[in-house]
Short mmCIF file of C-alpha atoms in Angstrom, two decimals:
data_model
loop_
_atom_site.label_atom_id
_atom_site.label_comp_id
_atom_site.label_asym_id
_atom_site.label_seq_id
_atom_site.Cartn_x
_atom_site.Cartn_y
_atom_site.Cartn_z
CA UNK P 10 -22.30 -2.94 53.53
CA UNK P 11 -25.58 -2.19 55.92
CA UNK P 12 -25.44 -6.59 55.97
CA UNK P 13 -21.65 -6.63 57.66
CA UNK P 14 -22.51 -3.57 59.83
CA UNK P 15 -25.26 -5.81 61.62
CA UNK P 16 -23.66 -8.62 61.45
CA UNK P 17 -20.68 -6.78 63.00
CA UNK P 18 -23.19 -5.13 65.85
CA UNK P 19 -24.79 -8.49 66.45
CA UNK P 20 -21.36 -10.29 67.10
CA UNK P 21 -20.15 -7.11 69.64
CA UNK P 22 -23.19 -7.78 71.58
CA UNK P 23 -23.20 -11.08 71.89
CA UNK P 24 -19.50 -10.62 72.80
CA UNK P 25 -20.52 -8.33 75.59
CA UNK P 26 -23.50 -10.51 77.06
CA UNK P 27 -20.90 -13.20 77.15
CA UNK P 28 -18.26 -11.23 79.00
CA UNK P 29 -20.87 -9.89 81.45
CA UNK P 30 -22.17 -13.49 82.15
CA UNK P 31 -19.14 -15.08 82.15
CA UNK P 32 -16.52 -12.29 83.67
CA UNK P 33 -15.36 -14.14 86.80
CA UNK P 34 -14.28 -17.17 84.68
CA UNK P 35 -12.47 -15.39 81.87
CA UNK P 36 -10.83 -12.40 84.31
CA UNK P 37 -7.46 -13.25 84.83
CA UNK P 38 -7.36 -11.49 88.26
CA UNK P 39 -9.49 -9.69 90.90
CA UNK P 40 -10.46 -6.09 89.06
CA UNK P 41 -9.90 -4.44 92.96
CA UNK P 42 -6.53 -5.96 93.67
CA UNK P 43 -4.29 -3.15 94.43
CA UNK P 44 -0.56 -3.77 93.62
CA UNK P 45 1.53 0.01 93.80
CA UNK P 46 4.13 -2.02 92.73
CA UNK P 47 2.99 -2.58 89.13
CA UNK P 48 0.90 0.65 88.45
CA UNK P 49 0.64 1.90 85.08
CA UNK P 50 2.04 -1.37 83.09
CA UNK P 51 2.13 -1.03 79.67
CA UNK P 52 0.04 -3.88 77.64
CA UNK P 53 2.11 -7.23 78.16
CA UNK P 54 1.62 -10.80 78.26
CA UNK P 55 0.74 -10.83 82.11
CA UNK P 56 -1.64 -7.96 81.97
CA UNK P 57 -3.06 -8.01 78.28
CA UNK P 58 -4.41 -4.21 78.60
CA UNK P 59 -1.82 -2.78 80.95
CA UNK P 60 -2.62 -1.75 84.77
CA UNK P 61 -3.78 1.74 86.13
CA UNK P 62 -3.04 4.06 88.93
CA UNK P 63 -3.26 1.42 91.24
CA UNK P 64 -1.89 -1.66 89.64
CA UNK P 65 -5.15 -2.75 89.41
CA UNK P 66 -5.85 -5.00 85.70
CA UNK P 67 -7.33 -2.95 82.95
CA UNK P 68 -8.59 -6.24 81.05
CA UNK P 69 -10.31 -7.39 84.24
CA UNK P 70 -11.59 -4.40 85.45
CA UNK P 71 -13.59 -3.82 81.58
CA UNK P 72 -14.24 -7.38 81.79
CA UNK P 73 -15.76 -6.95 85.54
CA UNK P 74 -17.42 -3.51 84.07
CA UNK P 75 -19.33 -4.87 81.47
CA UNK P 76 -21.21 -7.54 83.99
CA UNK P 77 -22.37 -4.36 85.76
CA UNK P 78 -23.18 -1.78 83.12
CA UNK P 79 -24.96 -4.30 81.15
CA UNK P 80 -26.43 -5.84 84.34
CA UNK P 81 -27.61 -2.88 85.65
CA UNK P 82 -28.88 -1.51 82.14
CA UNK P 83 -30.56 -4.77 81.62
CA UNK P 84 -32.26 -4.30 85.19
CA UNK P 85 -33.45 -1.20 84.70
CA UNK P 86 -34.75 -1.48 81.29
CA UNK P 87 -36.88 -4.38 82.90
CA UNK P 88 -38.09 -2.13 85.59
CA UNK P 89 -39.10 0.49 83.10
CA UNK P 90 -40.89 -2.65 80.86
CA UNK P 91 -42.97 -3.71 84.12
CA UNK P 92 -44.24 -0.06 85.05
CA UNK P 93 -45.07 0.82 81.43
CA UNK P 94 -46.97 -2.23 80.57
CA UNK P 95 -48.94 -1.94 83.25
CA UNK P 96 -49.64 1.73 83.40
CA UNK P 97 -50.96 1.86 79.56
CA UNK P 98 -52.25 -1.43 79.31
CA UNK P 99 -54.46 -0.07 82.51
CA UNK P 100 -54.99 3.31 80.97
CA UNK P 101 -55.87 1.90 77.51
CA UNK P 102 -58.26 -0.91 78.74
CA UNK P 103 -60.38 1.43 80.93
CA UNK P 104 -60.40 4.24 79.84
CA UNK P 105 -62.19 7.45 81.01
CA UNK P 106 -61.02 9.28 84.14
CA UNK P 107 -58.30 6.64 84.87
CA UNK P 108 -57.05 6.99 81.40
CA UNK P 109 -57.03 10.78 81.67
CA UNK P 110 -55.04 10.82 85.16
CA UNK P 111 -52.61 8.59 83.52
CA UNK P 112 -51.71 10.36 80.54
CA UNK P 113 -51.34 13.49 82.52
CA UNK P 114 -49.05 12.17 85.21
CA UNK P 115 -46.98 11.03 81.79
CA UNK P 116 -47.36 14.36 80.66
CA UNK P 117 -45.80 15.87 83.73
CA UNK P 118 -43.36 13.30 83.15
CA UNK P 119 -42.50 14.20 79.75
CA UNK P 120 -41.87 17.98 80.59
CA UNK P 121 -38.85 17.16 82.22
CA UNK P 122 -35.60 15.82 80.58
CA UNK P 123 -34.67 12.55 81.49
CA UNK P 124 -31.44 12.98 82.71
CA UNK P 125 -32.15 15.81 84.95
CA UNK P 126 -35.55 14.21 86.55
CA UNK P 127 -32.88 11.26 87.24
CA UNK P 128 -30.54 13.25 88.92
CA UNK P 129 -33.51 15.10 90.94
CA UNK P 130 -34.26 11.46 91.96
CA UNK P 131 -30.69 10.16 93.07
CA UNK P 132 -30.55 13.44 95.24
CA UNK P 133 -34.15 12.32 97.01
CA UNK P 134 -32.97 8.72 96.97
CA UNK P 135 -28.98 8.83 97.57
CA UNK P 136 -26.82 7.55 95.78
CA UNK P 137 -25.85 3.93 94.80
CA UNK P 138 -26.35 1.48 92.04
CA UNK P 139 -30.18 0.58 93.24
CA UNK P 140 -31.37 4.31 93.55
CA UNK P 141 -29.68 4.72 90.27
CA UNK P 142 -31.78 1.88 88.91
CA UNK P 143 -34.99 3.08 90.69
CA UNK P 144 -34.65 6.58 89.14
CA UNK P 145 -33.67 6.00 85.47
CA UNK P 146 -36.66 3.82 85.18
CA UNK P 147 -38.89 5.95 87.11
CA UNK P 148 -37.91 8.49 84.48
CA UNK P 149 -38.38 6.37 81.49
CA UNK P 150 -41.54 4.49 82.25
CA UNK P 151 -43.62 7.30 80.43
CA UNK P 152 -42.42 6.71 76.90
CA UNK P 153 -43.56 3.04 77.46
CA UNK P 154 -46.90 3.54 78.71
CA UNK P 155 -47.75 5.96 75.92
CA UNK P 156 -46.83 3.29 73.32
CA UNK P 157 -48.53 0.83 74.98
CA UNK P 158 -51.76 2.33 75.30
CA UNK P 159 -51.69 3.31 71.49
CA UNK P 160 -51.11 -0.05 71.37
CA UNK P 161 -54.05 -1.01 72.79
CA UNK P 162 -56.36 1.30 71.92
CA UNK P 163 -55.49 0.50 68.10
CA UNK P 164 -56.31 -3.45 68.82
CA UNK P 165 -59.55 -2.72 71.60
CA UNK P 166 -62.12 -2.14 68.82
CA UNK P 167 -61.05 -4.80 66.45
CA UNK P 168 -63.11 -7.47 65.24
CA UNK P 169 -61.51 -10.43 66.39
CA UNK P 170 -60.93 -8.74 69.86
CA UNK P 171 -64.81 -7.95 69.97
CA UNK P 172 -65.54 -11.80 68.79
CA UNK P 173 -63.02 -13.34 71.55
CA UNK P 174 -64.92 -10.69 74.49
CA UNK P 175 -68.17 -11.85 73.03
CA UNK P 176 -67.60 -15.55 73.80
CA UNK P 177 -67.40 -15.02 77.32
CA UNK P 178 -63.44 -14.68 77.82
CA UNK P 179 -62.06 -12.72 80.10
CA UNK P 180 -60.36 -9.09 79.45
CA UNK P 181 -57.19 -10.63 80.89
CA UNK P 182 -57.50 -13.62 78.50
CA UNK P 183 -58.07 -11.48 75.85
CA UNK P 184 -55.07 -9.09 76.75
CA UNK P 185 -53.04 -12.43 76.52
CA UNK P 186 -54.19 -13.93 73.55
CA UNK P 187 -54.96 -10.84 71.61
CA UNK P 188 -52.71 -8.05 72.32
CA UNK P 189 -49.74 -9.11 74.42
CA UNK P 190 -47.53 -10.76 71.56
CA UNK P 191 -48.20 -6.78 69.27
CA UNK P 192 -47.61 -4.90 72.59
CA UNK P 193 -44.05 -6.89 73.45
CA UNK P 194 -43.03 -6.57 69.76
CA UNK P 195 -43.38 -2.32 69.78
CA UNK P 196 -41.50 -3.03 73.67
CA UNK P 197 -38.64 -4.81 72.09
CA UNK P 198 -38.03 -2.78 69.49
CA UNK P 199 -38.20 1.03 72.10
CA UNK P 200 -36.09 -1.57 74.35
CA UNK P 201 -33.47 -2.45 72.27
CA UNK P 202 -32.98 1.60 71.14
CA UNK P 203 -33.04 2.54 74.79
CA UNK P 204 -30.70 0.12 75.73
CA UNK P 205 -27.40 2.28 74.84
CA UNK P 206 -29.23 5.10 76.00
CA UNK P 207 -29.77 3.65 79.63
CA UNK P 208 -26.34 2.89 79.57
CA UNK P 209 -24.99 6.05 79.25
CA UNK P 210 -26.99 7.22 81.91
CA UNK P 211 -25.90 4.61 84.12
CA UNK P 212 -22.32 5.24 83.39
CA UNK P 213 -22.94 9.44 83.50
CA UNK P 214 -24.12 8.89 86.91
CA UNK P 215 -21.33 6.91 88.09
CA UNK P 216 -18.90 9.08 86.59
CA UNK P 217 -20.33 11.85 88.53
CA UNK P 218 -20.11 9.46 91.25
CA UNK P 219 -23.76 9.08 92.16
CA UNK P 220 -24.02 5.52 90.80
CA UNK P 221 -21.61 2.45 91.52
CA UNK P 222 -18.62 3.68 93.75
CA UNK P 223 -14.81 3.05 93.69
CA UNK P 224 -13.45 0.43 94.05
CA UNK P 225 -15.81 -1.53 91.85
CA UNK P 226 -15.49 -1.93 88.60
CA UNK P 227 -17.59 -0.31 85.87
CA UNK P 228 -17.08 1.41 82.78
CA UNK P 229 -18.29 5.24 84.35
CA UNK P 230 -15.98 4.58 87.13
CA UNK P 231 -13.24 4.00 85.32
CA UNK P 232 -13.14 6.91 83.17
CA UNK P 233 -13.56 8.69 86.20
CA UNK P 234 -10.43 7.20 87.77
CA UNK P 235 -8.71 8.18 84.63
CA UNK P 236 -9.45 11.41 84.18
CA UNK P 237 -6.56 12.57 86.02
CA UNK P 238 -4.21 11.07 83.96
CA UNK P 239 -5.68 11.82 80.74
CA UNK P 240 -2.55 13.11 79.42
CA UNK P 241 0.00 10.74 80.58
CA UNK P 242 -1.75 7.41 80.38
CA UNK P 243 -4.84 8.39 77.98
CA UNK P 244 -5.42 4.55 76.73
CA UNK P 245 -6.65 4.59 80.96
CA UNK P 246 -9.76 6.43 79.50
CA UNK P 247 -9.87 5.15 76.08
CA UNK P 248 -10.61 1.34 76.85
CA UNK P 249 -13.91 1.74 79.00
CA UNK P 250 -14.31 4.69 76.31
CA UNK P 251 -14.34 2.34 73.17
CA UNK P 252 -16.39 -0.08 75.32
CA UNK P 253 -19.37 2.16 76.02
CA UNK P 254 -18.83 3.22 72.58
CA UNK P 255 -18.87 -0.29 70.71
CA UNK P 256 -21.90 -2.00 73.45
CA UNK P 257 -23.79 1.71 72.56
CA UNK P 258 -23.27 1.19 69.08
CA UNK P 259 -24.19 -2.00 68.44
CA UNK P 260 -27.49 -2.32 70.23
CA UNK P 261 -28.26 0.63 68.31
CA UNK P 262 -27.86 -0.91 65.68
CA UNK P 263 -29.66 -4.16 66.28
CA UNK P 264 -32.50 -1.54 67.42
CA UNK P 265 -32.73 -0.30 64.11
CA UNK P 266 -32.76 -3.30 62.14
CA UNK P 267 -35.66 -4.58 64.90
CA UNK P 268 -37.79 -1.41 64.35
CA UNK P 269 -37.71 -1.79 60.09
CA UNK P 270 -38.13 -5.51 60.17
CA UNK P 271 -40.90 -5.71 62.80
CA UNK P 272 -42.58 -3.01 61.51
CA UNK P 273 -42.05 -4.16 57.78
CA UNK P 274 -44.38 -7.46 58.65
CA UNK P 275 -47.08 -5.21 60.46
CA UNK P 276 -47.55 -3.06 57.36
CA UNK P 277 -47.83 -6.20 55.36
CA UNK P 278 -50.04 -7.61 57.86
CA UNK P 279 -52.11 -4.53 57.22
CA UNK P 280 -51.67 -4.79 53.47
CA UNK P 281 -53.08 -8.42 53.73
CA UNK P 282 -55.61 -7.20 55.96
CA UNK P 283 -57.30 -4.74 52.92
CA UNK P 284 -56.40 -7.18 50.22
CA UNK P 285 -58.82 -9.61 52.29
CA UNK P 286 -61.58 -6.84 52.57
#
């Protein structure tokens, strides 16, 4: 049963990278076309999801909505990857007073929910997609930089890392060859967890309308537009609803199979490591 759940997840998310890449091709019509004339279609052959308030396609406008939800989400989780990295591989490598600053300014960091620290940025910033980027990862990078200086604390005092230093290469050699491939693992796996979680922030924020702006298409949008009409034409909400739900879901999902497998071959590794002692 847990084998056909992930296989399920995996196929909705490869489903929903294809529909972001490929939206304008497979988008039967412009997701901002306004046509009064046909508002609030039911599902039919010309419009396979029905139209909204405005005429507007439903199918086109998800289709359009998942190319910038998981656009955006994939932006700013590689925002977040960039500042974290560098912050703990920087505070784990050197240590002392630099280390110590670091951790603190996470600390301060981690005091403060994310979602409200992101909203206190968006009000500094204004509004719009890119602020919205800027200050979800701005409020995430912490997490990351923790990790990653465990990370490399853990690996600084090892034996082959000591041996590799000792022959003359360089720390950023080293890094490379010693502790970037264990570092990107633990990244991938907090990534790929955070993933639905950035989402939803991105689409909270444009719901609240702080984030991507009418007319453009995006999930939070759209169950904003359709709030209003949440008892006459409900299936307006439910659609980017059960899309947020489903991409959510199943990256979740692949997140948790990630996190056992990955860390299923470190313990061995570690396991082999004794047995060798």
């Amino acid at each position: 049963m847990r084998g056909l759940v992930l296989k399920l997840a995996f196929v909705v998310a490869a489903l929903m990278v294809i529909f972001c890449v490929f939206a304008p091709i497979i988008a039967p019509y412009d997701p901002e076309a306004i046509d009064l004339s046909a508002k609030f279609m039911p599902a039919c052959s010309e419009h396979i999801l029905g139209t909204d308030h405005l005429g507007r396609d439903v199918f086109s406008r998800l289709l359009y909505g998942s190319s910038v939800s998981l656009g955006s989400t994939f932006a700013t989780l590689g925002l977040i990857l960039l500042i974290g990295v560098l912050v703990g591989a920087i505070s784990g490598f050197v240590g002392g007073r630099i280390d110590q600053v670091l951790m603190r300014i996470c600390d301060v960091f981690f005091s403060v929910p994310t979602i409200i620290l992101a909203l206190f940025l968006v009000g500094v910033l204004g509004t719009g997609l890119i602020n919205v980027i800027i200050a979800i990862a701005v409020s995430h990078w912490a997490w990351y930089a923790r990790m990653v200086r465990s990370v490399v604390l853990s690996l600084k005092n090892k034996e082959y890392i000591l041996i590799t230093r000792i022959s003359g290469a360089s720390e950023t050699v080293n890094f490379k060859k010693n502790m970037l491939r264990p570092i990107l693992s633990q990244c991938v796996i907090l990534g790929t967890l955070d993933i639905g979680h950035i989402m939803l922030h991105i689409s909270a924020l444009s719901f609240l309308g702080l984030g991507v702006r009418a007319p453009k298409a995006e999930w939070g949008i759209m169950i904003s537009d359709a709030k209003d009409f949440i008892f006459t034409h409900s299936e307006l909400m439910l659609y980017p609803g059960v899309a947020l739900f489903l991409c959510v879901a199943s990256f979740n999902i692949i997140g948790d199979h990630l996190r056992d497998k990955l860390d299923a071959g470190r313990n061995l590794e570690v396991c082999d490591e004794y047995a060798r002692a």
